[in-house]
Short mmCIF file of C-alpha atoms in Angstrom, two decimals:
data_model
loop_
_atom_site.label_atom_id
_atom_site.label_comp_id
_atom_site.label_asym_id
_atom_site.label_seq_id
_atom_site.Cartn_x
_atom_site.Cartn_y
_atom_site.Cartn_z
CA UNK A 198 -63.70 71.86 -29.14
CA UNK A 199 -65.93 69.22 -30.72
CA UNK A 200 -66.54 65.50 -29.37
CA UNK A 201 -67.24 62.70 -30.96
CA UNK A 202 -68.93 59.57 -29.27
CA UNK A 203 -66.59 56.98 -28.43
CA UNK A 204 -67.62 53.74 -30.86
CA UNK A 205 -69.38 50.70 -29.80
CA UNK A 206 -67.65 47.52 -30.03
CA UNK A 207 -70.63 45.69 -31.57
CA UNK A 208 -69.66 42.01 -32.30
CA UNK A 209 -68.62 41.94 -28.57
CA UNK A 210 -73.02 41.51 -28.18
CA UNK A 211 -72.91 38.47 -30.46
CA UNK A 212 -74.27 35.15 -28.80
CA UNK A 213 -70.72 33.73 -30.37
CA UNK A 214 -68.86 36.61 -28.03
CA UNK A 215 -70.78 35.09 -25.04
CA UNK A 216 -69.79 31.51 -25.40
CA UNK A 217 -66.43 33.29 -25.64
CA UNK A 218 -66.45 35.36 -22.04
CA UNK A 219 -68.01 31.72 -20.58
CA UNK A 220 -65.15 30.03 -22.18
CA UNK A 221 -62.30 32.01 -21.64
CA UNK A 222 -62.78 35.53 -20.07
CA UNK A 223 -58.98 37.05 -19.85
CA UNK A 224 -58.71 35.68 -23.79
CA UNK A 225 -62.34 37.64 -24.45
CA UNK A 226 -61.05 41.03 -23.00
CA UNK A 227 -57.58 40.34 -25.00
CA UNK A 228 -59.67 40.03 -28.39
CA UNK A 229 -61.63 42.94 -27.04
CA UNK A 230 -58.66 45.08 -27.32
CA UNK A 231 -56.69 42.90 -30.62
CA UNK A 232 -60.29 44.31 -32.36
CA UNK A 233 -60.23 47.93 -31.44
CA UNK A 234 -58.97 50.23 -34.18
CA UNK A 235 -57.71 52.72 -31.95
CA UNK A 236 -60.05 53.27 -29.56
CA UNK A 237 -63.63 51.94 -28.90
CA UNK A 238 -65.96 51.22 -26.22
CA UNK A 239 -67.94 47.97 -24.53
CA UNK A 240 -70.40 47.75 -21.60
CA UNK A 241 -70.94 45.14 -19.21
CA UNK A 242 -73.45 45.35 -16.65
CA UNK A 243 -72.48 48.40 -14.72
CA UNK A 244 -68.55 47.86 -15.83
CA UNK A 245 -68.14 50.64 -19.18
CA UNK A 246 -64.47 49.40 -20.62
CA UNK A 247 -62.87 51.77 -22.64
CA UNK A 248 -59.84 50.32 -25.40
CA UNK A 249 -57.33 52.33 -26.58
CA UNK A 250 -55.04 51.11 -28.95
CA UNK A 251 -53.50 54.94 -30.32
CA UNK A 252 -50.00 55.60 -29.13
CA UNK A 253 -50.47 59.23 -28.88
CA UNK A 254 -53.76 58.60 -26.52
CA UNK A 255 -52.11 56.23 -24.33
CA UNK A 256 -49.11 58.57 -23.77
CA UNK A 257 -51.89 60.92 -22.87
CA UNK A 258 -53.43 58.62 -20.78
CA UNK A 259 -50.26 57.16 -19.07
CA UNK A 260 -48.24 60.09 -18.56
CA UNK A 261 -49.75 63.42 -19.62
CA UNK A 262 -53.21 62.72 -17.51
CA UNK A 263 -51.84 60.59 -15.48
CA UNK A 264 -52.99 61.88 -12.14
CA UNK A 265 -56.62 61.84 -13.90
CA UNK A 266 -56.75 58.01 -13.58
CA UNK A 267 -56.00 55.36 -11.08
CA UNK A 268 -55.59 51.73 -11.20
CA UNK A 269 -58.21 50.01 -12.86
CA UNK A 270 -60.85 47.77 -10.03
CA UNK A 271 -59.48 44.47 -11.24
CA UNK A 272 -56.16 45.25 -10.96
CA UNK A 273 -57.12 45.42 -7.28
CA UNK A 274 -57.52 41.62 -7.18
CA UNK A 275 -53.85 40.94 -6.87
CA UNK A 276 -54.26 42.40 -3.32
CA UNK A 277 -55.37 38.64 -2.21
CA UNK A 278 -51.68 37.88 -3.15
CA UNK A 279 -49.36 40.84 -3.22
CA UNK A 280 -51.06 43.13 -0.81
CA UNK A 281 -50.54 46.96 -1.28
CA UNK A 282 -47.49 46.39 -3.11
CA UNK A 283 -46.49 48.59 -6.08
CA UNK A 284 -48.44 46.61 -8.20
CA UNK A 285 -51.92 47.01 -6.64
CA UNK A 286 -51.03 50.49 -4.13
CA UNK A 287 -52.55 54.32 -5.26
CA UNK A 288 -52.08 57.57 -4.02
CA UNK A 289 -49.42 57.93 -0.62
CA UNK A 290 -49.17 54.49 -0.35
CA UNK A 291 -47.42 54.02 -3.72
CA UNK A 292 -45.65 56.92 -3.42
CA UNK A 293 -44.23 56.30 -0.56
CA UNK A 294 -43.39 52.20 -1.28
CA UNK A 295 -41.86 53.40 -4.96
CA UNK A 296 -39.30 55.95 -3.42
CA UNK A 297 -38.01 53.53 -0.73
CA UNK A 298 -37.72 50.60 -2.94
CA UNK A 299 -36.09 52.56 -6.05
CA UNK A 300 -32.51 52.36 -4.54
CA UNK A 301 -32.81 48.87 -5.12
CA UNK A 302 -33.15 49.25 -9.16
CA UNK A 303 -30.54 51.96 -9.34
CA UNK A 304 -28.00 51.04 -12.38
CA UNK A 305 -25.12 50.57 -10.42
CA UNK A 306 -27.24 48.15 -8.44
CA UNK A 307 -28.53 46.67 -11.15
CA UNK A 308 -25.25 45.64 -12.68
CA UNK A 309 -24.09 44.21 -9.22
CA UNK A 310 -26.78 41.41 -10.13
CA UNK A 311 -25.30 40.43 -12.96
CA UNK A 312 -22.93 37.62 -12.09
CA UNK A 313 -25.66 35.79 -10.14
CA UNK A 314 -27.55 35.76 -13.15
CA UNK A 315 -24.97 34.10 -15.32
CA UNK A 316 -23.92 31.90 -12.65
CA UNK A 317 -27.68 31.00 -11.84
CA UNK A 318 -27.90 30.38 -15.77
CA UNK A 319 -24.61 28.07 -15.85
CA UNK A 320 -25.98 26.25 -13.31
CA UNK A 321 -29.26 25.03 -15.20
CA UNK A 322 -27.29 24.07 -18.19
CA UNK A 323 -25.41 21.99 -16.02
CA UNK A 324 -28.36 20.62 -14.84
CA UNK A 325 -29.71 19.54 -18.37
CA UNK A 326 -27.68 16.71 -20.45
CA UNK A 327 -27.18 16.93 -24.13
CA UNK A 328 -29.89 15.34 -25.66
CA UNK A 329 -32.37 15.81 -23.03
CA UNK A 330 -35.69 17.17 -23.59
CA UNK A 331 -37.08 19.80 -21.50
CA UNK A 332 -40.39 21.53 -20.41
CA UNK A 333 -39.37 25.09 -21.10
CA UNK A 334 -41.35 27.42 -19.30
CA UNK A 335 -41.77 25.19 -16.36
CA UNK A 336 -37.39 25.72 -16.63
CA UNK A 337 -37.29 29.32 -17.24
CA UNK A 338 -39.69 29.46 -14.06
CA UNK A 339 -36.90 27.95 -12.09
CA UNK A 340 -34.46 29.92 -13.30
CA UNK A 341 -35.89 33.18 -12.77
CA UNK A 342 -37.01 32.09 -9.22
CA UNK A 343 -33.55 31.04 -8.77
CA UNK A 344 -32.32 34.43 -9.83
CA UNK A 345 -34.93 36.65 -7.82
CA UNK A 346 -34.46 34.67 -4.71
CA UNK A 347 -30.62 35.43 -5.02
CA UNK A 348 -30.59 38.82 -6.50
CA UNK A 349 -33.63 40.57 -3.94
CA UNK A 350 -32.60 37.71 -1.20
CA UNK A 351 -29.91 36.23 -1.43
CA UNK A 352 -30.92 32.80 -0.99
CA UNK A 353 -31.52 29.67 -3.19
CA UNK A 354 -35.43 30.10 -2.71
CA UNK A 355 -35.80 26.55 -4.90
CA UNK A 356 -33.82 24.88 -2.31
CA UNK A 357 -35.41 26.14 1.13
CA UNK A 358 -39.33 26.28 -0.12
CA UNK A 359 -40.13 23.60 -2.18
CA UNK A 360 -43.13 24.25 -4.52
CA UNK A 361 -42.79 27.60 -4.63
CA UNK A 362 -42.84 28.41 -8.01
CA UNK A 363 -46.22 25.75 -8.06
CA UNK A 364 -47.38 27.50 -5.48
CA UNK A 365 -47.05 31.31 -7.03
CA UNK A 366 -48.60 30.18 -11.06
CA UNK A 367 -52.01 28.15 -8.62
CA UNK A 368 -52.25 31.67 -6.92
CA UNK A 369 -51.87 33.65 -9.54
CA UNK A 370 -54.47 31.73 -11.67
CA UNK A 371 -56.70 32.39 -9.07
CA UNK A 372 -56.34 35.68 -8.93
CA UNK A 373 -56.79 35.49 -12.93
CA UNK A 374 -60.17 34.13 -12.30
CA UNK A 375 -61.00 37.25 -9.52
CA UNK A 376 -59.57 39.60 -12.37
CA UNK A 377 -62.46 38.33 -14.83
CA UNK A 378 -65.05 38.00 -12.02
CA UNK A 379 -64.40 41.91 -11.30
CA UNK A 380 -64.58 42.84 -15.17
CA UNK A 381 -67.34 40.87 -16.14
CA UNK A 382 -69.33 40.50 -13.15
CA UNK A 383 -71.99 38.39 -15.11
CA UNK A 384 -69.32 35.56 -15.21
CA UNK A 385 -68.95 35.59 -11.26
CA UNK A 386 -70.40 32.54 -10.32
CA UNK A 387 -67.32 30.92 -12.41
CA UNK A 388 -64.64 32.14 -9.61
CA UNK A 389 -65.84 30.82 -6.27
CA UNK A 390 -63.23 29.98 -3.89
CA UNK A 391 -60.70 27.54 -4.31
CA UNK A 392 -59.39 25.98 -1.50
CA UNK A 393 -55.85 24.82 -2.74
CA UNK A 394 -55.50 28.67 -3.86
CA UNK A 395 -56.18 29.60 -1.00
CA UNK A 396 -54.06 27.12 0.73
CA UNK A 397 -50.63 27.95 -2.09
CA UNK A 398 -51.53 31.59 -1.26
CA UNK A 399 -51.21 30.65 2.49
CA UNK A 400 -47.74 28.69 1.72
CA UNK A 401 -46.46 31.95 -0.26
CA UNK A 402 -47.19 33.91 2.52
CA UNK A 403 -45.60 32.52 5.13
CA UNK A 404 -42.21 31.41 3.12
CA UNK A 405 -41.87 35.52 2.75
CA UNK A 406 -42.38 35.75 6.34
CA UNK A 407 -40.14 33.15 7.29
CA UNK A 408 -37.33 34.66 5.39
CA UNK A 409 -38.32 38.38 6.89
CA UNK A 410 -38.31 37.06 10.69
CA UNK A 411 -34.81 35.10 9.93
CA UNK A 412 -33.55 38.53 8.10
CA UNK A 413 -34.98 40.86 11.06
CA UNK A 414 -32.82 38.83 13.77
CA UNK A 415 -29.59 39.66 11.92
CA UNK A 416 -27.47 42.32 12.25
CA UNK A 417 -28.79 45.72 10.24
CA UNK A 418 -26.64 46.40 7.30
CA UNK A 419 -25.51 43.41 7.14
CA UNK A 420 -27.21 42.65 3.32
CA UNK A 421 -27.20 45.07 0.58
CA UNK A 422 -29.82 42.99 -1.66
CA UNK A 423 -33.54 44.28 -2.08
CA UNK A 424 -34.93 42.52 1.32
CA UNK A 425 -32.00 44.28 3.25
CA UNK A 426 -32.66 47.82 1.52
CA UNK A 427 -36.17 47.81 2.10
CA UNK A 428 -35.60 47.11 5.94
CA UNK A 429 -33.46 49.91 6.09
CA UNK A 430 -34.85 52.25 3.93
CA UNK A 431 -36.23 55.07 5.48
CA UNK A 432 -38.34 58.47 4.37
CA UNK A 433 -37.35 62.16 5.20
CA UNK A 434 -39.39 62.18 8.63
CA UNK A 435 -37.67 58.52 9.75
CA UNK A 436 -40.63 56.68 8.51
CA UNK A 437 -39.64 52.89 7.71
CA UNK A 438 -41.50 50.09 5.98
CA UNK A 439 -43.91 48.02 8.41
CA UNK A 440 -43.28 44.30 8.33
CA UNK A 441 -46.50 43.88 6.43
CA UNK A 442 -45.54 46.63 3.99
CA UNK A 443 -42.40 44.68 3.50
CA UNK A 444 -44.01 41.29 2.77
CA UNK A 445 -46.48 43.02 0.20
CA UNK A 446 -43.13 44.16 -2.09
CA UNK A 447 -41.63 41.17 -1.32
CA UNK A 448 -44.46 39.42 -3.24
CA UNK A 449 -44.92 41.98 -5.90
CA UNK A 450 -41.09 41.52 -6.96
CA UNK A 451 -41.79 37.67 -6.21
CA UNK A 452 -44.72 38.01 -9.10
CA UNK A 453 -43.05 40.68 -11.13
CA UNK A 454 -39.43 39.52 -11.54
CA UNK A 455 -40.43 35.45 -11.09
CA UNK A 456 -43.47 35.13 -13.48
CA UNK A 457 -42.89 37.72 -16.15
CA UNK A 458 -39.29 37.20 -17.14
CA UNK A 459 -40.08 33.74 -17.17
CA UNK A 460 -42.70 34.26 -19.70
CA UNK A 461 -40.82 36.47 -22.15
CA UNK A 462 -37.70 33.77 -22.15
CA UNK A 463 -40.07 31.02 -23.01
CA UNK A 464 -41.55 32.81 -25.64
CA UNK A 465 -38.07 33.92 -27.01
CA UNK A 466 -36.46 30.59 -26.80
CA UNK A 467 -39.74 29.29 -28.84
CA UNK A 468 -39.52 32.10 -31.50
CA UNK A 469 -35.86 31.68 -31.87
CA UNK A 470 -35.98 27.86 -32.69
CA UNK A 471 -38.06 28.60 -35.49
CA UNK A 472 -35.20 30.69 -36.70
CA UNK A 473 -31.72 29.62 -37.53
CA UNK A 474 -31.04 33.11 -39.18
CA UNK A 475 -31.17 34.94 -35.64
CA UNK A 476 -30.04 31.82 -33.27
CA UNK A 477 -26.70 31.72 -35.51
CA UNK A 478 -26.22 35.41 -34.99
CA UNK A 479 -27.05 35.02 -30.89
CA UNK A 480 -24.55 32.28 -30.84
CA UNK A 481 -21.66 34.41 -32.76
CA UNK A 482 -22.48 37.66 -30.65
CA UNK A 483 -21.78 34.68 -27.38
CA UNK A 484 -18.65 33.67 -28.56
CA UNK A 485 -17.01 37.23 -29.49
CA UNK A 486 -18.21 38.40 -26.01
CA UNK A 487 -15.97 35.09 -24.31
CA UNK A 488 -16.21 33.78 -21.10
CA UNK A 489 -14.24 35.70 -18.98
CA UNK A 490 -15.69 39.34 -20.40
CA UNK A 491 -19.39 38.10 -20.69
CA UNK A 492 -20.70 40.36 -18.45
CA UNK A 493 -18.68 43.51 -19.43
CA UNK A 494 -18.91 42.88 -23.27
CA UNK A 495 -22.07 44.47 -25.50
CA UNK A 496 -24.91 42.36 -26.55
CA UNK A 497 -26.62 44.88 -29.17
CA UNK A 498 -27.85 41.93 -31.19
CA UNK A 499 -29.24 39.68 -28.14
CA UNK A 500 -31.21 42.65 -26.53
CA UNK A 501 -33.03 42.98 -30.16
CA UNK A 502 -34.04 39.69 -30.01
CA UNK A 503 -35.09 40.28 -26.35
CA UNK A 504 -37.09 43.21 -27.07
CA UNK A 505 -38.40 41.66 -30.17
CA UNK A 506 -39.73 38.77 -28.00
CA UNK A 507 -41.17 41.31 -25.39
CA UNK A 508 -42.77 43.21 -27.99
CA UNK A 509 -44.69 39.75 -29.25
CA UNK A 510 -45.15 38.63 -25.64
CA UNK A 511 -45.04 41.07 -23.20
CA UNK A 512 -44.85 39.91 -19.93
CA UNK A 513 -47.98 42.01 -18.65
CA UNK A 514 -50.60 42.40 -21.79
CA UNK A 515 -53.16 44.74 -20.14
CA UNK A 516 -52.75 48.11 -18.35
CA UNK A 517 -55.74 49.22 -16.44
CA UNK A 518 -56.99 52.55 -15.31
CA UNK A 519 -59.97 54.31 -14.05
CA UNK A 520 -61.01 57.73 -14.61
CA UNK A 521 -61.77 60.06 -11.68
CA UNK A 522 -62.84 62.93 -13.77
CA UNK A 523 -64.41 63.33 -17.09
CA UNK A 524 -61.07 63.58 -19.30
CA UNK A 525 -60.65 64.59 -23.20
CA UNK A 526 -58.29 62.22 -25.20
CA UNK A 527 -58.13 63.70 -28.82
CA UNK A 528 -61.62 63.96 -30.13
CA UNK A 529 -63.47 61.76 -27.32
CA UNK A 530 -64.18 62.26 -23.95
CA UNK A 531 -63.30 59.55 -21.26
CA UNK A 532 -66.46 59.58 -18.94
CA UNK A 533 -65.51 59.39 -14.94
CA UNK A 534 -65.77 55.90 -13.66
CA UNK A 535 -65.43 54.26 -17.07
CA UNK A 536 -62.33 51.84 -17.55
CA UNK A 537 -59.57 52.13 -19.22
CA UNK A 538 -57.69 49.45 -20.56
CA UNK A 539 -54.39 49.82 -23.15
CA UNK A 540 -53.09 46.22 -24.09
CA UNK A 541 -49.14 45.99 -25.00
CA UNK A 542 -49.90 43.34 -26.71
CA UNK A 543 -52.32 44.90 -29.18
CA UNK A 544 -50.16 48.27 -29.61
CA UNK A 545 -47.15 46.20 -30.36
CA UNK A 546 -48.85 44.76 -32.95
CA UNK A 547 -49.97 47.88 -34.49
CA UNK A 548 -49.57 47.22 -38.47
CA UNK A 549 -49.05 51.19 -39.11
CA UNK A 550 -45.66 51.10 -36.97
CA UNK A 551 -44.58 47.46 -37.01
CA UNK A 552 -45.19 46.06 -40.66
CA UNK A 553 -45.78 42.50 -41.12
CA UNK A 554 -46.87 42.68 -36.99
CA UNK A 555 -46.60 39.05 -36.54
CA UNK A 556 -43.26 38.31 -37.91
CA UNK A 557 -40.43 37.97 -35.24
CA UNK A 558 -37.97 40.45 -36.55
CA UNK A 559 -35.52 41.70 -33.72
CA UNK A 560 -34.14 44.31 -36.64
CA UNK A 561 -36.76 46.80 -35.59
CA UNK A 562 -34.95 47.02 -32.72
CA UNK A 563 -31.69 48.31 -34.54
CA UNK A 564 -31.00 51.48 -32.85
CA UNK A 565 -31.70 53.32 -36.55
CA UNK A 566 -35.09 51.54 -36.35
CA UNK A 567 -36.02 52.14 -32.75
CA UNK A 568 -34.96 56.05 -32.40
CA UNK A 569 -38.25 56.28 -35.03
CA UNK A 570 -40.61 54.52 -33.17
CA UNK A 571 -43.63 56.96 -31.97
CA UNK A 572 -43.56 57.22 -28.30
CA UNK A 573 -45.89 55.09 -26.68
CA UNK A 574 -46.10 52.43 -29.46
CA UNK A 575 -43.46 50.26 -27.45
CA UNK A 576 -44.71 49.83 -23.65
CA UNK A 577 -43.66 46.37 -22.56
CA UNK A 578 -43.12 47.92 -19.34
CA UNK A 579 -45.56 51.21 -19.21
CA UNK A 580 -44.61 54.41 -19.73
CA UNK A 581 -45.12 57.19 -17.13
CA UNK A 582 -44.97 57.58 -13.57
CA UNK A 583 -45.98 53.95 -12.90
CA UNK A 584 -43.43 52.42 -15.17
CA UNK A 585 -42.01 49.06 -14.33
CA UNK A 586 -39.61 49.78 -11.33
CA UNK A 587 -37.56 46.73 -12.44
CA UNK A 588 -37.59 47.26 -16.25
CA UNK A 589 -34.43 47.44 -16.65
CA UNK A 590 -33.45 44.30 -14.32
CA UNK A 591 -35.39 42.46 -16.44
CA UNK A 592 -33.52 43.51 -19.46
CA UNK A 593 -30.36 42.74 -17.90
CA UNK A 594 -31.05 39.13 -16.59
CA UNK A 595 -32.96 37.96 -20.29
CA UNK A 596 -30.04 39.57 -22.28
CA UNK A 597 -27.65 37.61 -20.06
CA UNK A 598 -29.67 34.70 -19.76
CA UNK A 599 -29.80 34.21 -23.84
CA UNK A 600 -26.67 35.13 -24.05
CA UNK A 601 -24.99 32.47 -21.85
CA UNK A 602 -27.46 30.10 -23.31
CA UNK A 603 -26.49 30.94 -26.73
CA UNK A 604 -22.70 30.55 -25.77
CA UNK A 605 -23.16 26.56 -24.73
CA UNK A 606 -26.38 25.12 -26.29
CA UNK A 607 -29.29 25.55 -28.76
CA UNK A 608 -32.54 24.62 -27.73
CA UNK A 609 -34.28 22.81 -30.63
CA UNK A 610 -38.21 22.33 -30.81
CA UNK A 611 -39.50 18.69 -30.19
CA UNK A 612 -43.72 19.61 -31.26
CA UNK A 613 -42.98 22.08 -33.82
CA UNK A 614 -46.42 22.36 -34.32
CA UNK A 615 -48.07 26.34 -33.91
CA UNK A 616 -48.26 27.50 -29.80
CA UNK A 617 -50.95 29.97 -28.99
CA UNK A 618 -51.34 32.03 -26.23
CA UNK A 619 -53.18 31.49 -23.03
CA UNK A 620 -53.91 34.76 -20.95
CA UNK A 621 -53.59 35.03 -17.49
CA UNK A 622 -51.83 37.23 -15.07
CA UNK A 623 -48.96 37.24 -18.04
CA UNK A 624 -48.99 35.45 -21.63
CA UNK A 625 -48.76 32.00 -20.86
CA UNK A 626 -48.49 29.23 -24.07
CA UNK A 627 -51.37 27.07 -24.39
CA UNK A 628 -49.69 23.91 -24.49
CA UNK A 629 -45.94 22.44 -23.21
CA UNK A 630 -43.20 23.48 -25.08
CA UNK A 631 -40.67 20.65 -24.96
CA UNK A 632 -37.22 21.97 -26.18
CA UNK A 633 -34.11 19.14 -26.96
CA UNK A 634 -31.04 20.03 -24.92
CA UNK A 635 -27.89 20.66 -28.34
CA UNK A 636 -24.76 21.21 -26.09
CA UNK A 637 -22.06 22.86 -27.83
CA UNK A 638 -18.36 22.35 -27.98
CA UNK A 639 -16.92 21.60 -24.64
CA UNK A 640 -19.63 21.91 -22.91
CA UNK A 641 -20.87 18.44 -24.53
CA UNK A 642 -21.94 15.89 -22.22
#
């Protein structure tokens, strides 16, 4: 079979595209992949990225050839903060980490979190009086700490380490910084070391420490949450997770259920001010569910908005890989050693599939609409072996989250002036979103 050479992302050589990797790298590689057709290639130094943008490419890439890449070098960065969790780990190490901390994700489990989530949720309306303006992703960061820390925990994590949220965004823009160093090594001298990183990365550690000592010296069994499963948890030979091993997934669920979720609901709550169309039919879908059935009642319409939002802003917006062997993707051939990266947030916006890209619709995510999607063109979470182990328990908590908020307020934008994105670890806005606190019906102050 033929091959064709790969194409060369030009206007990525432009003087203009080096202010741009000096200004802003993470935003520079996120254009790098926004302009790829479907796929194309760009070399730095002795880094060769390779973009892929086709759906039927990355499913070969993600799942088909999947044991022809691993984790892409920058990825590895996150080790400074989440160790070998399942984030960062390859090979027996994943392997191993993924099967003993799956129990935790199961369904059943999964829907035992749910009342902490609307409880945790009821609790920061509470907190907020009508009128009130709010910073909202700075509040959806509380929350979702809030819910972690009681879901994987069981503790109020805001109450017994203060800062901790602070804490986790100053590491993780660090480890943003390490990311770009690692990528574009000729930007390298623009990520030294940074003391009060170091020193939030320090604070991190030992608050999951703390709470793994206090957990160790009570009595086994005695917690069914994610902490207590991975203690137990076991393999087929009687192998069980090191302390260390347990502090690095600790941290990775920290990052991964904390951070992300946070993220999405800030971007949601944003996109759904703009529209009263979809907040009126959030608020009706609230009210038919009730009070007393809100967790067993269906939500069809709020998780379309939810994946709607995810598919603007997904919470991770690159997916890296490496190739270990020369591999053929279609017509092209994926060198060994090059990199691969596949951005969610440039398939999602994929014109061919999702027409009109940048309009927030949540009707392509009727189930009519979504059965025809190509696989692949939808990967807020990855696809594959190394899909999101807590996908789905970050579906739950945002569909419950919007719709308990949708049941007892509407958040209405103060600045309603355009919001772009920042990149980092996740899709951060580029400026505060302040949101005005609308209490409804009894719930008025």
């Amino acid at each position: 079979m033929n091959t064709r050479p790969i194409p060369i992302l030009s206007w990525a050589y432009r003087p203009s595209s080096l202010r741009e990797v000096l200004r802003s790298p993470s935003a520079f590689l996120l254009k790098l992949s926004c302009a790829t057709p479907d796929i194309g290639q760009f070399r730095a130094g002795p880094v060769h990225i390779i973009c892929v943008n086709h759906p039927e490419w990355i499913y070969a890439i993600l799942v088909e050839k999947a044991t022809s890449f691993r984790k892409m070098p920058a990825v590895r960065t996150l080790h400074v903060l989440t160790g070998e969790g399942l984030l960062v780990s390859d090979g027996p190490t994943w392997v191993k980490h993924r099967r003993l901390a799956a129990p935790a994700f199961h369904q059943r489990r999964i829907l035992s979190y749910q009342d902490i989530v609307i409880r945790s949720a009821k609790e920061a309306l509470a907190r907020w009086r009508d009128g009130e303006v709010i910073d909202l992703e700075h509040e959806m960061k509380r929350l979702t700490l809030t819910i972690v820390g009681r879901a994987l925990f069981s503790r109020d994590l805001n109450e017994i380490v203060s800062g901790l949220s602070r804490d986790i965004d100053t590491a993780l823009e660090y480890v943003n910084g390490l990311s770009s160093r690692v990528t574009l090594p000729l930007i390298g001298s623009l990520a030294r070391r940074n003391r009060a990183a170091l020193a939030a990365i320090a604070r991190v550690d030992a608050a999951v420490r703390n709470l793994i000592a206090e957990r160790r010296r009570q009595p086994q069994g005695e917690h069914t949450d994610f902490l207590g499963m991975l203690l137990a948890a076991q393999t087929e030979d009687g192998q069980a997770l090191t302390d260390e091993e347990v502090r690095d997934e600790v941290l990775t669920m920290f990052v991964a259920g904390h951070e992300t979720v946070a993220t999405v609901l800030t971007w949601l709550f944003y996109l759904v001010a703009q529209r009263p169309d979809v907040r009126s039919r959030l608020e009706e879908e609230a009210r038919q569910a009730g009070d007393a059935d809100l967790v067993a009642a269906p939500r069809p319409y709020t998780l379309q908005v939810y994946k709607e939002a995810m598919r603007l802003y997904p919470g991770g917006f690159t997916i890296g890989r490496q190739a270990i062997r020369d591999v053929r993707i279609g017509d092209w051939i994926i060198p060994a050693g090059a990199w691969v990266m596949i951005s969610p947030y440039s398939v999602h916006r994929n014109p061919r599939i999702f027409p009109d890209p940048e309009r927030f619709d949540p009707e392509r995510f009727a189930p009519q609409n979504e059965q025809k999607l190509p696989r692949a063109a939808y990967i807020p979470f990855g696809i594959g072996p190394r899909t999101c182990i807590g996908g789905q328990f970050a579906i739950m908590e945002g569909q419950l989250v919007v719709s308990t908020f949708a049941r007892y307020i509407r958040l209405a934008l103060v600045n309603t002036s355009p919001v772009g994105i920042s990149p980092q670890i996740t899709l951060r806005p580029d400026r505060k979103i302040e949101m005005r606190v609308e209490k409804l019906g009894r719930e008025r102050a």
